[in-house]
Coordinates of N, CA and C in Angstrom, one line a residue:
M15 N -17.3 -4.6 79.4 CA -18.5 -4.3 80.2 C -18.8 -5.4 81.2
S16 N -20.0 -5.9 81.3 CA -20.3 -6.9 82.2 C -20.7 -8.2 81.5
E17 N -20.4 -9.3 82.2 CA -20.8 -10.6 81.6 C -22.3 -10.8 81.7
D18 N -23.0 -10.0 82.5 CA -24.4 -10.1 82.7 C -25.2 -9.4 81.6
H19 N -25.9 -10.2 80.8 CA -26.7 -9.7 79.7 C -27.7 -8.7 80.1
T20 N -28.2 -8.9 81.3 CA -29.2 -7.9 81.8 C -28.6 -6.6 82.0
H21 N -27.4 -6.5 82.4 CA -26.7 -5.2 82.6 C -26.5 -4.5 81.2
V22 N -26.1 -5.3 80.2 CA -25.9 -4.8 78.9 C -27.3 -4.2 78.3
Q23 N -28.3 -5.0 78.5 CA -29.6 -4.6 78.1 C -30.1 -3.3 78.8
E24 N -29.9 -3.3 80.1 CA -30.3 -2.1 80.8 C -29.5 -0.9 80.4
F25 N -28.2 -1.0 80.2 CA -27.3 0.1 79.8 C -27.8 0.7 78.5
F26 N -27.9 -0.2 77.5 CA -28.3 0.3 76.1 C -29.8 0.6 76.0
G27 N -30.6 -0.2 76.7 CA -32.0 0.1 76.7 C -32.4 1.5 77.2
A28 N -31.7 1.9 78.2 CA -31.9 3.3 78.8 C -31.5 4.4 77.9
R29 N -30.6 4.1 76.9 CA -30.0 5.1 76.1 C -30.5 5.0 74.6
A30 N -31.3 4.0 74.3 CA -31.7 3.7 72.9 C -32.4 4.9 72.3
A31 N -33.4 5.5 73.0 CA -34.2 6.6 72.4 C -33.4 7.8 71.9
D32 N -32.3 8.1 72.7 CA -31.5 9.2 72.3 C -30.2 8.9 71.7
W33 N -30.0 7.6 71.3 CA -28.6 7.2 70.8 C -28.2 8.0 69.6
D34 N -29.1 8.0 68.6 CA -28.7 8.7 67.3 C -28.5 10.2 67.5
R35 N -29.3 10.8 68.4 CA -29.2 12.3 68.7 C -27.8 12.5 69.4
K36 N -27.4 11.6 70.2 CA -26.1 11.8 70.9 C -24.9 11.8 70.0
F37 N -25.0 11.0 68.9 CA -23.9 10.9 68.0 C -24.3 11.2 66.6
P38 N -24.7 12.5 66.4 CA -25.3 12.8 65.1 C -24.3 12.9 63.9
G39 N -23.0 13.0 64.2 CA -22.1 13.1 63.1 C -21.4 11.8 62.7
D40 N -21.9 10.7 63.2 CA -21.3 9.4 62.9 C -21.6 8.8 61.5
G41 N -22.7 9.2 60.9 CA -23.1 8.6 59.7 C -22.1 8.5 58.6
P42 N -21.3 9.5 58.2 CA -20.3 9.4 57.2 C -19.2 8.4 57.6
A43 N -18.9 8.3 58.8 CA -17.9 7.3 59.3 C -18.4 5.9 59.0
F44 N -19.6 5.6 59.3 CA -20.2 4.3 59.0 C -20.2 4.0 57.5
T45 N -20.5 5.0 56.7 CA -20.6 4.8 55.2 C -19.2 4.5 54.7
T46 N -18.2 5.3 55.2 CA -16.8 5.1 54.7 C -16.3 3.7 55.1
A47 N -16.6 3.3 56.4 CA -16.1 2.0 56.9 C -16.7 0.8 56.0
V48 N -18.0 0.9 55.7 CA -18.7 -0.1 54.9 C -18.1 -0.1 53.5
A49 N -17.8 1.1 53.0 CA -17.1 1.1 51.6 C -15.8 0.4 51.6
E50 N -15.0 0.6 52.7 CA -13.7 0.0 52.8 C -13.8 -1.5 53.1
F51 N -14.9 -1.9 53.6 CA -15.1 -3.4 53.9 C -15.1 -4.2 52.6
G52 N -15.5 -3.6 51.5 CA -15.4 -4.4 50.2 C -16.5 -5.4 49.9
L53 N -17.7 -5.1 50.4 CA -18.8 -6.0 50.1 C -19.1 -5.9 48.6
R54 N -19.7 -7.0 48.1 CA -20.1 -7.1 46.7 C -21.6 -7.2 46.6
P55 N -22.2 -6.8 45.5 CA -23.6 -7.0 45.2 C -24.0 -8.5 45.4
G56 N -25.0 -8.8 46.1 CA -25.5 -10.2 46.3 C -24.9 -10.8 47.6
D57 N -24.0 -10.1 48.3 CA -23.4 -10.7 49.5 C -24.5 -10.8 50.6
R58 N -24.2 -11.7 51.6 CA -25.1 -11.9 52.7 C -24.3 -11.4 53.9
V59 N -24.7 -10.3 54.6 CA -24.0 -9.7 55.6 C -24.8 -9.5 56.9
L60 N -24.2 -9.7 58.0 CA -24.8 -9.5 59.3 C -24.1 -8.2 60.0
D61 N -25.0 -7.3 60.5 CA -24.5 -6.3 61.4 C -24.7 -6.8 62.8
A62 N -23.6 -7.2 63.4 CA -23.7 -7.9 64.7 C -23.6 -6.8 65.8
G63 N -24.6 -6.8 66.7 CA -24.7 -5.7 67.7 C -25.1 -4.5 67.0
C64 N -26.2 -4.5 66.2 CA -26.5 -3.4 65.2 C -27.0 -2.2 65.9
G65 N -27.4 -2.3 67.2 CA -28.0 -1.1 67.9 C -29.1 -0.5 67.2
T66 N -29.1 0.8 66.9 CA -30.2 1.5 66.2 C -30.1 1.3 64.7
G67 N -29.2 0.5 64.2 CA -29.1 0.2 62.8 C -28.4 1.2 61.9
R68 N -27.4 1.9 62.5 CA -26.8 3.0 61.8 C -26.0 2.6 60.6
A69 N -25.6 1.3 60.6 CA -24.8 0.8 59.4 C -25.7 0.1 58.3
L70 N -27.0 -0.1 58.6 CA -27.8 -0.9 57.8 C -28.0 -0.3 56.4
T71 N -28.2 1.1 56.3 CA -28.4 1.7 55.0 C -27.2 1.5 54.1
A72 N -26.0 1.8 54.7 CA -24.8 1.6 53.9 C -24.6 0.1 53.5
L73 N -24.9 -0.8 54.4 CA -24.7 -2.2 54.1 C -25.7 -2.6 53.0
R74 N -26.9 -2.1 53.0 CA -27.9 -2.4 52.0 C -27.4 -1.9 50.6
A75 N -26.9 -0.6 50.6 CA -26.4 0.0 49.4 C -25.2 -0.9 48.8
A76 N -24.4 -1.4 49.7 CA -23.2 -2.2 49.2 C -23.6 -3.5 48.6
V77 N -24.6 -4.2 49.2 CA -24.9 -5.6 48.7 C -26.1 -5.5 47.7
G78 N -26.8 -4.4 47.6 CA -27.8 -4.3 46.6 C -29.0 -5.0 46.9
P79 N -30.0 -5.0 46.0 CA -31.3 -5.6 46.2 C -31.2 -7.1 46.3
A80 N -30.2 -7.7 45.6 CA -30.0 -9.2 45.6 C -29.3 -9.7 46.8
G81 N -28.8 -8.8 47.6 CA -28.0 -9.2 48.8 C -29.0 -9.4 50.0
T82 N -28.4 -9.9 51.1 CA -29.1 -10.1 52.4 C -28.5 -9.3 53.4
V83 N -29.3 -8.5 54.2 CA -28.8 -7.7 55.3 C -29.5 -8.1 56.5
L84 N -28.8 -8.6 57.6 CA -29.4 -8.9 58.9 C -28.8 -8.0 59.9
G85 N -29.6 -7.5 60.9 CA -29.1 -6.8 62.0 C -29.5 -7.5 63.3
A86 N -28.6 -7.9 64.1 CA -28.9 -8.6 65.3 C -28.4 -7.8 66.5
D87 N -29.3 -7.7 67.5 CA -29.0 -7.0 68.8 C -29.7 -7.6 69.9
L88 N -29.1 -7.5 71.1 CA -29.6 -8.1 72.3 C -30.6 -7.2 73.0
T89 N -30.7 -5.9 72.6 CA -31.5 -5.0 73.3 C -32.8 -4.6 72.5
P90 N -33.9 -5.0 73.0 CA -35.2 -4.7 72.3 C -35.4 -3.2 72.0
Q91 N -35.0 -2.3 72.9 CA -35.2 -0.9 72.7 C -34.3 -0.4 71.5
M92 N -33.1 -0.9 71.4 CA -32.3 -0.5 70.2 C -32.9 -0.9 68.9
L93 N -33.5 -2.1 68.8 CA -34.1 -2.6 67.6 C -35.4 -1.7 67.4
A94 N -36.1 -1.4 68.4 CA -37.3 -0.5 68.2 C -36.9 0.9 67.7
A95 N -35.8 1.4 68.2 CA -35.3 2.7 67.7 C -34.9 2.6 66.2
A96 N -34.3 1.4 65.8 CA -33.9 1.2 64.4 C -35.2 1.2 63.6
Q97 N -36.2 0.5 64.0 CA -37.5 0.5 63.3 C -38.1 1.9 63.2
R98 N -38.1 2.7 64.3 CA -38.6 4.0 64.2 C -37.9 4.9 63.2
A99 N -36.6 4.7 63.1 CA -35.8 5.4 62.1 C -35.9 5.0 60.7
G100 N -36.7 3.9 60.5 CA -37.0 3.4 59.2 C -35.9 2.4 58.7
R101 N -35.0 2.0 59.5 CA -33.9 1.2 59.1 C -34.3 -0.3 59.0
G102 N -35.4 -0.6 59.5 CA -35.9 -2.0 59.3 C -36.2 -2.3 57.9
A103 N -36.4 -1.3 57.1 CA -36.6 -1.5 55.6 C -35.4 -2.0 54.9
E104 N -34.2 -1.8 55.5 CA -33.0 -2.1 54.9 C -32.5 -3.5 55.0
G105 N -33.2 -4.2 56.0 CA -32.8 -5.6 56.3 C -33.7 -6.2 57.4
V106 N -33.4 -7.4 57.7 CA -34.2 -8.1 58.8 C -33.5 -7.9 60.1
L107 N -34.3 -7.4 61.1 CA -33.8 -7.1 62.4 C -34.1 -8.3 63.3
L108 N -33.1 -8.8 64.0 CA -33.2 -10.0 64.9 C -32.9 -9.6 66.3
L109 N -33.8 -10.0 67.2 CA -33.5 -9.9 68.7 C -32.7 -11.2 69.0
A110 N -31.3 -11.0 69.1 CA -30.5 -12.2 69.2 C -29.2 -11.8 69.9
D111 N -28.6 -12.8 70.6 CA -27.3 -12.7 71.2 C -26.3 -13.1 70.2
V112 N -25.3 -12.3 70.0 CA -24.3 -12.6 69.0 C -23.4 -13.8 69.5
A113 N -23.5 -14.1 70.8 CA -22.8 -15.3 71.3 C -23.5 -16.6 70.9
R114 N -24.7 -16.5 70.5 CA -25.5 -17.7 70.1 C -26.4 -17.3 69.0
L115 N -25.9 -17.2 67.8 CA -26.7 -16.7 66.7 C -27.6 -17.8 66.1
P116 N -28.8 -17.4 65.8 CA -29.8 -18.4 65.2 C -29.6 -18.6 63.7
L117 N -28.3 -18.9 63.3 CA -28.0 -19.0 61.9 C -27.2 -20.3 61.7
R118 N -27.3 -20.8 60.5 CA -26.6 -22.0 60.1 C -25.1 -21.7 59.9
D119 N -24.3 -22.7 60.0 CA -22.8 -22.6 59.8 C -22.6 -22.1 58.3
G120 N -21.7 -21.1 58.2 CA -21.2 -20.7 56.9 C -22.2 -20.0 56.0
V121 N -23.3 -19.5 56.6 CA -24.4 -19.0 55.8 C -24.1 -17.6 55.3
L122 N -23.2 -16.8 55.9 CA -22.9 -15.4 55.6 C -21.6 -15.3 54.8
D123 N -21.5 -14.1 54.1 CA -20.3 -13.7 53.5 C -19.5 -12.8 54.3
A124 N -20.1 -12.1 55.3 CA -19.4 -11.1 56.0 C -20.2 -10.7 57.3
V125 N -19.4 -10.2 58.3 CA -20.0 -9.7 59.5 C -19.4 -8.3 59.7
F126 N -20.3 -7.3 60.0 CA -19.8 -5.9 60.3 C -20.2 -5.8 61.8
A127 N -19.3 -5.3 62.6 CA -19.5 -5.2 64.0 C -19.0 -3.8 64.5
A128 N -19.9 -2.9 64.8 CA -19.6 -1.5 65.2 C -19.7 -1.4 66.7
G129 N -18.6 -1.1 67.4 CA -18.6 -0.9 68.8 C -19.0 -2.2 69.6
L130 N -18.9 -3.3 69.0 CA -19.3 -4.6 69.7 C -18.3 -5.2 70.6
I131 N -17.0 -5.2 70.1 CA -16.0 -6.1 70.8 C -15.8 -5.8 72.3
A132 N -15.9 -4.5 72.7 CA -15.7 -4.2 74.1 C -16.9 -4.7 75.0
H133 N -18.0 -5.1 74.4 CA -19.1 -5.5 75.1 C -19.3 -7.0 75.1
L134 N -18.4 -7.8 74.5 CA -18.5 -9.2 74.4 C -18.1 -9.8 75.8
P135 N -18.9 -10.7 76.3 CA -18.5 -11.3 77.6 C -17.3 -12.3 77.5
D136 N -17.2 -13.0 76.4 CA -16.1 -13.9 76.2 C -15.6 -13.7 74.7
P137 N -14.7 -12.7 74.5 CA -14.4 -12.3 73.2 C -13.9 -13.4 72.3
G138 N -13.0 -14.3 72.8 CA -12.6 -15.4 71.9 C -13.7 -16.3 71.5
A139 N -14.5 -16.7 72.4 CA -15.6 -17.6 72.1 C -16.7 -16.9 71.2
N140 N -16.9 -15.6 71.5 CA -17.9 -14.8 70.7 C -17.4 -14.6 69.3
L141 N -16.1 -14.3 69.1 CA -15.5 -14.2 67.7 C -15.6 -15.5 67.0
R142 N -15.4 -16.6 67.7 CA -15.5 -17.9 67.1 C -17.0 -18.2 66.6
E143 N -17.9 -17.7 67.4 CA -19.3 -17.8 66.9 C -19.6 -17.0 65.7
L144 N -19.0 -15.8 65.6 CA -19.1 -15.0 64.3 C -18.4 -15.7 63.2
A145 N -17.3 -16.4 63.5 CA -16.6 -17.2 62.4 C -17.5 -18.3 62.0
R146 N -18.2 -18.9 62.9 CA -19.0 -20.1 62.6 C -20.0 -19.8 61.5
V147 N -20.6 -18.6 61.5 CA -21.7 -18.3 60.6 C -21.2 -17.7 59.3
V148 N -19.9 -17.6 59.1 CA -19.3 -17.0 57.9 C -18.6 -18.1 57.1
R149 N -18.8 -18.0 55.9 CA -18.1 -19.0 55.0 C -16.6 -18.8 55.0
P150 N -15.8 -19.9 54.8 CA -14.3 -19.7 54.7 C -14.0 -18.7 53.6
G151 N -13.1 -17.8 53.9 CA -12.8 -16.7 53.0 C -13.7 -15.5 53.2
G152 N -14.7 -15.6 54.0 CA -15.6 -14.4 54.3 C -14.9 -13.4 55.2
R153 N -15.6 -12.3 55.4 CA -14.9 -11.2 56.1 C -15.5 -10.7 57.3
L154 N -14.7 -10.0 58.2 CA -15.2 -9.4 59.4 C -14.6 -8.0 59.5
A155 N -15.5 -7.0 59.9 CA -15.0 -5.7 60.1 C -15.4 -5.3 61.6
L156 N -14.4 -4.9 62.4 CA -14.6 -4.4 63.7 C -14.4 -2.9 63.6
F157 N -15.4 -2.2 63.9 CA -15.4 -0.7 63.6 C -15.9 0.1 64.9
H158 N -15.3 1.3 65.0 CA -15.9 2.3 65.9 C -15.6 3.6 65.2
P159 N -16.6 4.6 65.3 CA -16.5 5.8 64.6 C -15.4 6.8 65.2
I160 N -14.8 6.4 66.3 CA -13.6 7.2 66.8 C -12.6 6.1 67.2
G161 N -11.3 6.6 67.3 CA -10.2 5.7 67.7 C -10.2 5.4 69.1
R162 N -9.3 4.5 69.5 CA -9.2 4.1 70.9 C -8.8 5.2 71.8
A163 N -7.9 6.1 71.5 CA -7.4 7.1 72.4 C -8.6 8.1 72.6
A164 N -9.3 8.5 71.5 CA -10.4 9.4 71.6 C -11.5 8.9 72.4
L165 N -11.8 7.6 72.3 CA -12.8 6.9 73.1 C -12.4 6.9 74.5
A166 N -11.2 6.5 74.8 CA -10.7 6.5 76.2 C -10.9 7.9 76.8
A167 N -10.5 8.9 76.1 CA -10.6 10.3 76.6 C -12.1 10.7 76.9
R168 N -13.0 10.2 76.0 CA -14.4 10.5 76.2 C -14.9 9.9 77.5
H169 N -14.4 8.7 77.8 CA -14.8 8.0 79.0 C -13.9 8.3 80.3
G170 N -13.0 9.3 80.1 CA -12.1 9.7 81.2 C -11.2 8.6 81.7
R171 N -10.6 7.8 80.8 CA -9.7 6.8 81.2 C -8.5 6.8 80.3
E172 N -7.4 6.1 80.8 CA -6.2 6.0 80.0 C -6.1 4.8 79.2
L173 N -5.5 4.8 78.1 CA -5.2 3.6 77.4 C -4.1 2.8 78.1
T174 N -4.3 1.5 78.1 CA -3.3 0.6 78.7 C -2.8 -0.4 77.7
P175 N -1.6 -1.0 77.9 CA -1.2 -2.1 77.0 C -2.1 -3.3 77.0
Q176 N -3.0 -3.4 78.0 CA -3.9 -4.6 78.1 C -5.1 -4.4 77.3
D177 N -5.3 -3.2 76.7 CA -6.5 -2.9 75.9 C -6.7 -4.0 74.8
M178 N -7.8 -4.7 74.9 CA -8.1 -5.8 73.9 C -8.0 -5.3 72.5
R179 N -8.3 -4.0 72.2 CA -8.4 -3.6 70.8 C -7.0 -3.1 70.3
A180 N -6.0 -3.1 71.2 CA -4.7 -2.8 70.7 C -4.2 -3.8 69.7
E181 N -3.5 -3.4 68.7 CA -3.1 -4.4 67.6 C -2.4 -5.6 68.1
H182 N -1.5 -5.4 69.1 CA -0.7 -6.6 69.6 C -1.6 -7.6 70.4
N183 N -2.8 -7.1 70.9 CA -3.7 -8.0 71.5 C -4.8 -8.6 70.6
L184 N -5.2 -7.7 69.7 CA -6.4 -8.1 68.9 C -5.9 -9.1 67.8
G185 N -4.8 -9.0 67.2 CA -4.3 -9.9 66.2 C -4.3 -11.3 66.7
P186 N -3.7 -11.6 67.8 CA -3.7 -13.0 68.3 C -5.1 -13.5 68.7
L187 N -5.9 -12.6 69.3 CA -7.3 -12.9 69.6 C -8.0 -13.4 68.4
L188 N -7.9 -12.6 67.3 CA -8.6 -13.0 66.1 C -8.1 -14.3 65.5
A189 N -6.8 -14.4 65.5 CA -6.1 -15.7 65.0 C -6.6 -16.9 65.7
G190 N -6.8 -16.8 67.0 CA -7.2 -17.9 67.8 C -8.7 -18.2 67.7
S191 N -9.4 -17.3 67.0 CA -10.9 -17.4 66.9 C -11.4 -17.7 65.5
G192 N -10.5 -18.0 64.6 CA -10.9 -18.4 63.3 C -10.7 -17.3 62.2
W193 N -10.0 -16.2 62.6 CA -9.9 -15.1 61.7 C -8.4 -14.7 61.5
E194 N -8.1 -14.1 60.3 CA -6.8 -13.5 60.1 C -6.9 -12.0 59.9
M195 N -6.3 -11.2 60.7 CA -6.4 -9.8 60.6 C -5.6 -9.4 59.3
T196 N -6.3 -8.6 58.4 CA -5.7 -8.2 57.2 C -5.3 -6.7 57.2
S197 N -6.0 -5.9 58.0 CA -5.7 -4.5 58.2 C -6.1 -4.0 59.5
Y198 N -5.4 -2.9 60.0 CA -5.6 -2.4 61.3 C -5.5 -0.9 61.2
A199 N -6.5 -0.1 61.5 CA -6.4 1.4 61.5 C -7.0 1.9 62.8
D200 N -6.2 2.6 63.6 CA -6.7 3.2 64.8 C -6.3 4.7 64.8
E201 N -7.2 5.5 64.3 CA -6.9 6.9 64.1 C -7.9 7.7 65.0
D202 N -7.7 9.0 65.1 CA -8.6 9.9 65.9 C -10.1 9.7 65.5
D203 N -10.3 9.6 64.2 CA -11.7 9.7 63.8 C -12.2 8.3 63.4
R204 N -11.5 7.2 63.6 CA -12.1 5.9 63.4 C -11.2 4.8 63.9
F205 N -11.8 3.7 64.1 CA -11.1 2.4 64.4 C -11.7 1.4 63.5
L206 N -10.9 0.8 62.6 CA -11.4 -0.2 61.7 C -10.4 -1.3 61.5
V207 N -10.8 -2.5 61.9 CA -10.0 -3.7 61.7 C -10.7 -4.6 60.8
L208 N -10.0 -5.1 59.7 CA -10.6 -6.1 58.8 C -9.9 -7.4 59.0
A209 N -10.7 -8.5 58.8 CA -10.1 -9.8 59.0 C -10.8 -10.8 58.0
V210 N -10.2 -11.9 57.7 CA -10.7 -12.9 56.8 C -10.9 -14.2 57.6
R211 N -11.9 -14.9 57.3 CA -12.2 -16.2 57.9 C -11.3 -17.2 57.4
H212 N -10.6 -17.9 58.3 CA -9.7 -19.0 57.9 C -10.5 -20.1 57.1
P213 N -9.8 -20.7 56.2 CA -10.4 -21.8 55.4 C -10.8 -23.0 56.4

């Protein structure tokens, strides 16, 4: 997208009120992705770029009442939509830029990021910031409820070898940002990459 945060906020802000209605069937995909993520009761997890909070209920169920769930997003309207949907009860919602998180080093066990990576202005540096707030051995999930080809078709464009989310590009990007990719799935009905924080 754009390096200009104002553009990102305008794009998502204008769509926040109707976001969940536009993608009504995504809920089960989020639930399945969180289940595959392997969170444990008591874990501390961040939903980075949480939008309307569609992952928060599944994340809360995975970490249980003893766990910590944070949702961070740059767009106030998205967080307001999450509150209206009752998802603020599942965790703490933060108006924050994932490029500069207001969190201590190594404070989290995991980061879940749905649809985020394509909107990062500096993916390498931004993934390093996510690594900073996760303990060594902690985990990262990069998720989208449809695969790369289906998403490209939805937006009327072709997939290219330069696509950052292609396995041959994403693996080295993660490795250079403090992560080791442990699994890669790019199917019609989901995109899910799991990675582990380097020691």
